[in-house]
Coordinates of C-alpha atoms (C1' of nucleotides) in Angstrom, one line a residue:
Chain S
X15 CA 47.4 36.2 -105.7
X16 CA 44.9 33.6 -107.3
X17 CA 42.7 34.5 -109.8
X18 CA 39.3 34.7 -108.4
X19 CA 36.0 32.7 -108.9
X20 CA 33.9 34.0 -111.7
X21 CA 30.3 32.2 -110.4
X22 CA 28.7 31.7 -107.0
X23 CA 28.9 28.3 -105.8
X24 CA 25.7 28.7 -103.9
X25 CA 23.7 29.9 -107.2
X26 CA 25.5 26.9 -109.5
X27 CA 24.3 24.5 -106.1
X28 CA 21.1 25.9 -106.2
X29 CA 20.6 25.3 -110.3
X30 CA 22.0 21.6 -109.5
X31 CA 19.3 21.2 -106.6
X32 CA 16.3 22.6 -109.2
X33 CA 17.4 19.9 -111.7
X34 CA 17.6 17.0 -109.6
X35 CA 14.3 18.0 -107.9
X36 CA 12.2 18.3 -111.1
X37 CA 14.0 15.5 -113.4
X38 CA 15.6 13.3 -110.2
X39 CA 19.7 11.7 -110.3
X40 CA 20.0 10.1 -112.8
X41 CA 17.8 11.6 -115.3
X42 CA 20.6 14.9 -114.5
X43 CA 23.6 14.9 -117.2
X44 CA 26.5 16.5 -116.2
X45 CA 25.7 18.4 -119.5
X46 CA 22.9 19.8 -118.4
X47 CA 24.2 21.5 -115.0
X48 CA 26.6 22.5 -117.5
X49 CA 24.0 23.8 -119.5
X50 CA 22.1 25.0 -116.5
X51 CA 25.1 27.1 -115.1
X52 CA 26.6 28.0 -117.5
X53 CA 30.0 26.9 -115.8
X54 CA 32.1 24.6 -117.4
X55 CA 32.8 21.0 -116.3
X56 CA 36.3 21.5 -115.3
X57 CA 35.1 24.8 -112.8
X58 CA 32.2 22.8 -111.9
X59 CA 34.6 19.2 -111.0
X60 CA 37.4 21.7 -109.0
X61 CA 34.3 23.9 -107.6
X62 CA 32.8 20.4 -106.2
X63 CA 35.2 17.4 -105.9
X64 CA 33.3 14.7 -105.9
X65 CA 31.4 15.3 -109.3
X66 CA 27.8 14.8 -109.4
X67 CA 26.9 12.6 -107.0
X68 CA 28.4 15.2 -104.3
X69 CA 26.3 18.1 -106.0
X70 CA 23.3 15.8 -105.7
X71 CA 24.1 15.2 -101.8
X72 CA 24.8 18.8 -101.5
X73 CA 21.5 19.4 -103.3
X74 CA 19.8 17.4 -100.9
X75 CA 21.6 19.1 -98.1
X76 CA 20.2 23.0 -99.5
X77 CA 16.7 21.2 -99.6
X78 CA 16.5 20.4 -96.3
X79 CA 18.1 23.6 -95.6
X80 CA 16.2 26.1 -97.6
X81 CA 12.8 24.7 -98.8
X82 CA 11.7 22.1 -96.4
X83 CA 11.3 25.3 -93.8
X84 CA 9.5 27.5 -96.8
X85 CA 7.2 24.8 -97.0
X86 CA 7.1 24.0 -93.2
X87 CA 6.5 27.4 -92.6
X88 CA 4.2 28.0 -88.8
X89 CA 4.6 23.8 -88.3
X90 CA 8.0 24.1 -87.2
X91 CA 7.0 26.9 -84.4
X92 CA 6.4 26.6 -80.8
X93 CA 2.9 27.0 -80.6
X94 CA 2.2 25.1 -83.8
X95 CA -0.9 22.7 -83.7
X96 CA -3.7 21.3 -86.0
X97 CA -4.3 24.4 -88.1
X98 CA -0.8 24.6 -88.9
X99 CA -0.4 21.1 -89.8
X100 CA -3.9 21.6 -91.9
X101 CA -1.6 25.0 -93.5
X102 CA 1.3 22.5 -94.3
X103 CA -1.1 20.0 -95.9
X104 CA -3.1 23.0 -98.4
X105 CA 0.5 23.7 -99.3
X106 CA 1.2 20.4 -100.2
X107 CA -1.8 20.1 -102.1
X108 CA -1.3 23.6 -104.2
X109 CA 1.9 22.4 -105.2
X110 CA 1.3 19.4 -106.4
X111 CA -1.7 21.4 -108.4
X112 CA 0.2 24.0 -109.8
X113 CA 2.4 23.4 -112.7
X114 CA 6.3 24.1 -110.9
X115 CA 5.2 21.8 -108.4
X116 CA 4.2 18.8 -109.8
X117 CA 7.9 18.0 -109.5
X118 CA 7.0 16.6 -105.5
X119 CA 9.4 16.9 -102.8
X120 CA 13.5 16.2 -103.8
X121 CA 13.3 14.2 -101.0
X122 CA 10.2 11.9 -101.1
X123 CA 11.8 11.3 -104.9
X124 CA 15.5 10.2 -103.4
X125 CA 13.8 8.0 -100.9
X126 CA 12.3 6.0 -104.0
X127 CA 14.9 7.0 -106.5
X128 CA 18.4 6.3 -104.3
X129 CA 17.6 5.0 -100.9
X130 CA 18.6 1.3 -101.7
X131 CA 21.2 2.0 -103.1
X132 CA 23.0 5.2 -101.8
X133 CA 23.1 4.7 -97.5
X134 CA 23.9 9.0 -97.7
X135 CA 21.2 9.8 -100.0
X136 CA 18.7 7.5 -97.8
X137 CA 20.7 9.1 -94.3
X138 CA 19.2 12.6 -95.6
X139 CA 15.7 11.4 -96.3
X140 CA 15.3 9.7 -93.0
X141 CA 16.5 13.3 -91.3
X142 CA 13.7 14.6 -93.2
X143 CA 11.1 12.2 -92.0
X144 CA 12.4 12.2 -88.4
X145 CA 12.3 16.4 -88.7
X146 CA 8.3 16.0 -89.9
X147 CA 7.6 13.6 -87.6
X148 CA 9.0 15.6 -84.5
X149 CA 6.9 18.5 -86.3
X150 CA 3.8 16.9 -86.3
X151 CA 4.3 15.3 -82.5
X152 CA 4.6 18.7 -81.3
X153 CA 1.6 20.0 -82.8
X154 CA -0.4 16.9 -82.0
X155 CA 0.2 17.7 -78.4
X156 CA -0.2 21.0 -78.3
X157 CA -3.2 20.6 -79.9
X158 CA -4.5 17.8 -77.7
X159 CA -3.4 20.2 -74.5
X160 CA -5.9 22.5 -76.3
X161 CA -8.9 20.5 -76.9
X162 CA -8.5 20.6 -80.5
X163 CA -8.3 17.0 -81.1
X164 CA -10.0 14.3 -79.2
X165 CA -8.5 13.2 -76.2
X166 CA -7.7 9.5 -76.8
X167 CA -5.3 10.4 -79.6
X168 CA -2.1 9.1 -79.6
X169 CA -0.1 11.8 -80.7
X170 CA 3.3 10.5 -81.5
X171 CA 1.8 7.4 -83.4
X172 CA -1.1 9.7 -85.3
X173 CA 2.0 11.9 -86.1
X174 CA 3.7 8.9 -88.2
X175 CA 1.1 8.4 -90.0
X176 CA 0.4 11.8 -90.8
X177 CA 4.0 11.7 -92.1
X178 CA 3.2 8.6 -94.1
X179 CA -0.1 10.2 -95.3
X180 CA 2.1 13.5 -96.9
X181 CA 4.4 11.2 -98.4
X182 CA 1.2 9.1 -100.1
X183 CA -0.2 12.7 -100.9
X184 CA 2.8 12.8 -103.1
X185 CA 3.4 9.8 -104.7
X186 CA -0.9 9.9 -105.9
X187 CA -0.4 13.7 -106.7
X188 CA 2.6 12.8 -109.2
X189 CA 0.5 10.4 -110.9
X190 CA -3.3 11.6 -110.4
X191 CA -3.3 15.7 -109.7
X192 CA -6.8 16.1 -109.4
X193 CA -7.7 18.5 -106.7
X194 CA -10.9 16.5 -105.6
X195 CA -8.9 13.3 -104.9
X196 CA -5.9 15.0 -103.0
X197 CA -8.8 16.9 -101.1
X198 CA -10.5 14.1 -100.1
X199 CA -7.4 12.9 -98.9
X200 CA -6.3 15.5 -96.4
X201 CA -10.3 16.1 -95.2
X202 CA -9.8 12.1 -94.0
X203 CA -6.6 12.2 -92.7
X204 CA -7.8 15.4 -90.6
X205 CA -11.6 13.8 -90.0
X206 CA -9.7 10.9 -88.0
X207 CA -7.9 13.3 -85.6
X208 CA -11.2 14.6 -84.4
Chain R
X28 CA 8.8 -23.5 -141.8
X29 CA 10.4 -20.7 -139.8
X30 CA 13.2 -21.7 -137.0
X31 CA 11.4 -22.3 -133.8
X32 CA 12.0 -19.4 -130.7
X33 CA 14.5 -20.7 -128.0
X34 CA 13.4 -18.8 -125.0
X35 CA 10.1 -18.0 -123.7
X36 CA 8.8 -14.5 -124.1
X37 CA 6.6 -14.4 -121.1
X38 CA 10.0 -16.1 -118.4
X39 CA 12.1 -12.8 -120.4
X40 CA 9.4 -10.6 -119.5
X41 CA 9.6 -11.6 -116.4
X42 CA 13.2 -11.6 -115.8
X43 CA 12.6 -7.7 -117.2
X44 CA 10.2 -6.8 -114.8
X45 CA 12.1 -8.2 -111.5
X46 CA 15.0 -6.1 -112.3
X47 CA 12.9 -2.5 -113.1
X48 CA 11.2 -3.8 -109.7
X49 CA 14.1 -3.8 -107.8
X50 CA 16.4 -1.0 -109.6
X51 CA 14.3 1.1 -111.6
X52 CA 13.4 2.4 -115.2
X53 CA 16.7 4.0 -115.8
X54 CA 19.0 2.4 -113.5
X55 CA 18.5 -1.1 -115.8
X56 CA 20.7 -1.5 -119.2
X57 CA 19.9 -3.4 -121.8
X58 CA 23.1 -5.1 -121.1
X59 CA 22.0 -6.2 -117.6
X60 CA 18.5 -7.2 -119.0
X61 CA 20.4 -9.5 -121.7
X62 CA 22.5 -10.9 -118.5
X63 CA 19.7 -11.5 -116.4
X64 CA 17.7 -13.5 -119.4
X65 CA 20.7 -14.6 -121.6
X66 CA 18.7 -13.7 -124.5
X67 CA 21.3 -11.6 -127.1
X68 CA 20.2 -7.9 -128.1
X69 CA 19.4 -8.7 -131.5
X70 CA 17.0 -11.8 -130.0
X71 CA 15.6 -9.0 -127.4
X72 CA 15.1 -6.3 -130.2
X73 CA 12.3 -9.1 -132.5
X74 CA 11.0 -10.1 -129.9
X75 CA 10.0 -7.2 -128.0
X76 CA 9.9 -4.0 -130.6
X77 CA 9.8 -1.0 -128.8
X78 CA 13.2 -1.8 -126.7
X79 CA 13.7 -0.9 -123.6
X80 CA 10.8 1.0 -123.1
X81 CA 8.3 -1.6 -124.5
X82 CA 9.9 -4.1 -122.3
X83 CA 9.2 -1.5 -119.2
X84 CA 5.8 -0.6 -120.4
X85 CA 5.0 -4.6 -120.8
X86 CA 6.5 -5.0 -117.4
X87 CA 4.1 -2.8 -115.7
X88 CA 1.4 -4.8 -117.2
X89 CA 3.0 -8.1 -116.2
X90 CA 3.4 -6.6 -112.6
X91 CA -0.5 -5.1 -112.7
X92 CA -1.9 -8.7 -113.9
X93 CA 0.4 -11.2 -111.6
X94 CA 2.0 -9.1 -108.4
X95 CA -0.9 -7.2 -107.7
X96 CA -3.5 -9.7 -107.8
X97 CA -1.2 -11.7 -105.3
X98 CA -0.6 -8.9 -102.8
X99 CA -4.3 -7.8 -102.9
X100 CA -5.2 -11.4 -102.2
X101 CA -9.0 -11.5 -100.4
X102 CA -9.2 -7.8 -100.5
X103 CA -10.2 -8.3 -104.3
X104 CA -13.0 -10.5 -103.1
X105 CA -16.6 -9.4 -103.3
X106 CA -17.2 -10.0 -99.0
X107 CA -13.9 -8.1 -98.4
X108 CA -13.9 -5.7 -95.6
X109 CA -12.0 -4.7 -92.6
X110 CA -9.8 -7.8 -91.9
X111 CA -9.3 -8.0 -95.7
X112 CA -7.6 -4.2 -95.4
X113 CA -5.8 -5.3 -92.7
X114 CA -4.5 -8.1 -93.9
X115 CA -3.4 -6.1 -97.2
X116 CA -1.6 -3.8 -95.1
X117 CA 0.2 -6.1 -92.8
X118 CA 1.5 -7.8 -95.7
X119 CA 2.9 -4.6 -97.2
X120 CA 4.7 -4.2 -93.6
X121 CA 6.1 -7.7 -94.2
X122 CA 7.5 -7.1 -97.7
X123 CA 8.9 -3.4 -96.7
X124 CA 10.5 -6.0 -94.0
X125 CA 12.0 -8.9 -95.7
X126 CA 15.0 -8.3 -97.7
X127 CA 13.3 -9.5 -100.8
X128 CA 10.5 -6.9 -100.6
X129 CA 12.8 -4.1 -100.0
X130 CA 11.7 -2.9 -103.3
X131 CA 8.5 -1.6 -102.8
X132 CA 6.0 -1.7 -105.4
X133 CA 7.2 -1.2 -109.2
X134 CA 3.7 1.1 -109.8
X135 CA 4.9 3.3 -106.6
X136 CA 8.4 3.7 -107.8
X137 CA 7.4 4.2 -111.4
X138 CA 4.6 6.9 -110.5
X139 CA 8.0 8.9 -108.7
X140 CA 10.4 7.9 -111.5
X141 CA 8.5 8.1 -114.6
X142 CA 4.9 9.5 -114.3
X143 CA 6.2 13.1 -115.1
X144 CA 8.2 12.2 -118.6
X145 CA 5.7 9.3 -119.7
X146 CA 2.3 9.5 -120.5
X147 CA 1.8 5.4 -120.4
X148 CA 3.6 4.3 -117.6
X149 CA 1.6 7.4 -115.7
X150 CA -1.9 5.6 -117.0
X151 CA -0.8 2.4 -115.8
X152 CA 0.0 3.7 -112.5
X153 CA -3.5 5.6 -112.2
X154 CA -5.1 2.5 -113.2
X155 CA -3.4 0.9 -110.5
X156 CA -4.5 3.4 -107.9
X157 CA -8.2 3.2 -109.1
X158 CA -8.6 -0.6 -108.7
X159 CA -6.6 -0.2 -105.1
X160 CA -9.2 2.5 -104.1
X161 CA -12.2 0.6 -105.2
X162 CA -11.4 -2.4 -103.1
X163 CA -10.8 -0.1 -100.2
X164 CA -14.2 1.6 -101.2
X165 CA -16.1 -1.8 -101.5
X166 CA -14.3 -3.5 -98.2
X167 CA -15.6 -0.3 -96.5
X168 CA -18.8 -0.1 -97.4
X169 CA -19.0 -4.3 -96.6
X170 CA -17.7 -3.3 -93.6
X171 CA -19.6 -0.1 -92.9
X172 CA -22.7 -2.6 -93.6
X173 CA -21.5 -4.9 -90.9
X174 CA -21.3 -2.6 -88.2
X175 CA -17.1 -2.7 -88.2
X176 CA -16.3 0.7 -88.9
X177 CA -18.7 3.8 -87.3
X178 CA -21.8 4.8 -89.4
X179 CA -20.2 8.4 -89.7
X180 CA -17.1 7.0 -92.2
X181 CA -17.2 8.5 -95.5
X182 CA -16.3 5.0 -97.1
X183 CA -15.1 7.1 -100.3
X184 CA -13.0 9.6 -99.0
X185 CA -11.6 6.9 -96.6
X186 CA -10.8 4.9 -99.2
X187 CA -8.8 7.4 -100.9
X188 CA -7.1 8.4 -97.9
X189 CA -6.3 4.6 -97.4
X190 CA -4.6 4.2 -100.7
X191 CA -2.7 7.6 -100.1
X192 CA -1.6 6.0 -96.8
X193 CA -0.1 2.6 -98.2
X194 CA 2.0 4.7 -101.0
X195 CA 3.4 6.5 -98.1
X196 CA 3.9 3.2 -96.3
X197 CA 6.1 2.8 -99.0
X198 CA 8.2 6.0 -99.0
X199 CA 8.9 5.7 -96.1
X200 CA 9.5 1.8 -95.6
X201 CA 12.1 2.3 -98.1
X202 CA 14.4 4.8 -96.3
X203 CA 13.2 4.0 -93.0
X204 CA 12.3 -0.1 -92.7
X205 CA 12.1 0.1 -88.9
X206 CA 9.0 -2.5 -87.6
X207 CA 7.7 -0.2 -84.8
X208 CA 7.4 3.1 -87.3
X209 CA 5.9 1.1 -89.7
X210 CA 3.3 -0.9 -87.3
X211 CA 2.5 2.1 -85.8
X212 CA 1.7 4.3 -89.0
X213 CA -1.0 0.8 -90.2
X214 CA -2.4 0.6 -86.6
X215 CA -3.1 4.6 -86.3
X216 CA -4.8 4.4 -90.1
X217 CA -7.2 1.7 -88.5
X218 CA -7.7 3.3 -85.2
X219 CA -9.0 6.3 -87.6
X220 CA -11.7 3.9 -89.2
X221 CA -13.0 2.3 -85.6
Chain F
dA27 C1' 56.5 44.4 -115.1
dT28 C1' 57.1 40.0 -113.4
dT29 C1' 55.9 36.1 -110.8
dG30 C1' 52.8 32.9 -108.4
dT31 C1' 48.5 31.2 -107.8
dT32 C1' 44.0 29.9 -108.9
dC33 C1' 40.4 29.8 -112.2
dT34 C1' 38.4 29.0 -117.0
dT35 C1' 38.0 26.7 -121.0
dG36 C1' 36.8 23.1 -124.0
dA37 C1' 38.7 19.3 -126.2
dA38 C1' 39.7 14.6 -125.2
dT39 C1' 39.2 10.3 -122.3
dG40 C1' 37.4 5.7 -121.9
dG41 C1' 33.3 3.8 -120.9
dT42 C1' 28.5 2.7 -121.4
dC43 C1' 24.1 3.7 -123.4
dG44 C1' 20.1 1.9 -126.6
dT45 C1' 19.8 0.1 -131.0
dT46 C1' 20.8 -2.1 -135.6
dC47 C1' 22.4 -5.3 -138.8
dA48 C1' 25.0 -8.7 -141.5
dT49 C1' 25.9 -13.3 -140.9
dG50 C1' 25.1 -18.0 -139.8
dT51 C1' 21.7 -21.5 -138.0
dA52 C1' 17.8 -24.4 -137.1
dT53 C1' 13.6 -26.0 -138.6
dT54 C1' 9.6 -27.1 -141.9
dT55 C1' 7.9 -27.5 -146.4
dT56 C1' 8.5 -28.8 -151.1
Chain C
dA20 C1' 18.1 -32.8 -150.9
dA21 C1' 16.9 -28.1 -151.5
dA22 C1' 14.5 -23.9 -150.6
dA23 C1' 12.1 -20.9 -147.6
dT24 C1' 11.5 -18.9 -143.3
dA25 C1' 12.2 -17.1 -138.8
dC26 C1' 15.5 -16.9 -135.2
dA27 C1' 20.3 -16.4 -132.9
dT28 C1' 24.5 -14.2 -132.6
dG29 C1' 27.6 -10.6 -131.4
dA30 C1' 30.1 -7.2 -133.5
dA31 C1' 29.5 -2.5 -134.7
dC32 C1' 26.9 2.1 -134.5
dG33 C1' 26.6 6.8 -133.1
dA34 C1' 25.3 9.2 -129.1
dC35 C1' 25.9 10.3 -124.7
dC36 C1' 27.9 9.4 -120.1
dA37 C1' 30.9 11.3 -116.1
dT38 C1' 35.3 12.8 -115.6
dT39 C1' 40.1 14.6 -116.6
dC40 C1' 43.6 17.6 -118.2
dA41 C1' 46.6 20.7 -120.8
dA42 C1' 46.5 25.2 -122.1
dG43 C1' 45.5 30.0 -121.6
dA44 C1' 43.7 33.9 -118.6
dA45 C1' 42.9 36.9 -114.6
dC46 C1' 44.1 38.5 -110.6
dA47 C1' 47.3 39.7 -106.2
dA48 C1' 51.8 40.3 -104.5
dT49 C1' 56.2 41.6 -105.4

DNA sequence: ATTGTTCTTGAATGGTCGTTCATGTATTTT
DNA sequence: AAAATACATGAACGACCATTCAAGAACAAT
């Protein structure tokens, strides 16, 4: 009987998680999803109770979902090890280098932007880091069990810092994006795994 | 002749700075500034043109000129080296700890907030990330001098890869201010330099 | 064709934003 | 004592904020 919806949910979620990613929480009107969308406020309020801070969880939600594995890509398989965490890192760098990607990571931005202050914004980004850190574990010791990286290593601690050292990559790249320096930054991190 | 001020610029300044510190650029009103220094708009307004944004761009200098200096400590001085790095870092851990420090650094969470959208408060922030790597730089090559690192380092790069590191410190000390994870991401970047 | 249900629309809400300005006040010089 | 000057006050500004809601519209079932 109802009339039925004239937009996808998942498309107006997706415009919602663009904004936030490239201009952050706050600096997101309501007026410009509206504008975004091209749905109106009232379809947009019924479509997602909760207004815009549940579009902005659910934003973060279709992040972790959708392009953390893009930009994961081989890291989150099986057999991954150092060259795939070295693949993960060039991606990092390209990003922040090109001009769509000098927005960073949605998520390293909500840990700065929202974490004191929003416990399920900050429950999100700590899934994230706990999902990279698990990531780069595995590679670690698949690597070590392959002689790639010396034996002494302690994998599950180097792995933390590797997760620290992506999250610095980002925070320097959004302020400095000069290929030299972010290179000089991953040939380090990577030097000290040898 | 003229009626004498009856607050002092510099303590308003200050008040300013504390609260883009510990909330952010846009997360502060003008309202909660006048609060927090009981100084009225029209007061604020003469004594700081610019608004809002002068205030914030003041505040980074403030923060540049009296919080760094503080945190950097010895690592500033000319016979810094390894213990000098350490000691900045475990001090970072100790903030990202305490419920006061919570906050991170106001340069970090401006480079996230506000580098993209503002041309100043970007130049502070790289300013702020070329002094931190030149200490790093000088403390190494003291240290590289001394026999405390191997002959091998690249006291640049690892400079650079150092600063990267405590920005990420901070990311993730702000979602995630767990001891161990934080312990282990400084003792892994220093295993790297041995 | 009518009814029931859900959706769309966009104006309106009350609140807050950053900023300005007219008025009154305190102080120093004349 | 009076004039001149800079400051303090806080109400008022228009703009924008997130959100709500009354009205009309589109479909499915009858």
């Amino acid at each position: 009987m109802p009339r039925p919806r004239e937009f996808e949910p998942d498309a107006v979620l997706n415009a919602a998680m663009l904004r936030f990613w490239e201009r952050g929480y706050r600096a997101v009107s309501v007026e410009d999803l509206v504008k975004a969308t091209g749905v109106k406020p009232g379809s947009l309020y019924s479509a997602f109770p909760g207004g815009k801070r549940a579009l902005f969880l659910k934003s973060l939600e279709r992040y972790s979902k959708l392009v953390v594995p893009q930009k994961l890509g081989e890291l989150e398989a099986p057999g991954a090890s150092v060259d795939e965490i070295r693949g993960y890192f060039d991606g990092l760098v390209r990003d922040l280098l090109s001009p769509e990607g000098r927005q960073g990571c949605l998520l390293v931005n909500t840990a700065i932007e929202n974490a004191a202050e929003d416990d399920e914004a900050a429950a999100v980004v700590r899934g994230h880091l706990a999902r990279l850190e698990r990531c780069m574990t595995h590679a670690l010791e698949n690597a070590a069990r392959r002689g790639r990286v010396r034996a002494s290593l302690d994998c599950s601690g180097s792995a933390k810092l590797l997760v620290a050292t992506c999250q610095g990559l980002m925070v320097v790249g959004k302020a400095n994006p000069e290929e030299a320096l972010l290179r000089a930054i991953v040939d380090n991190a990577f030097a000290a795994l040898a």
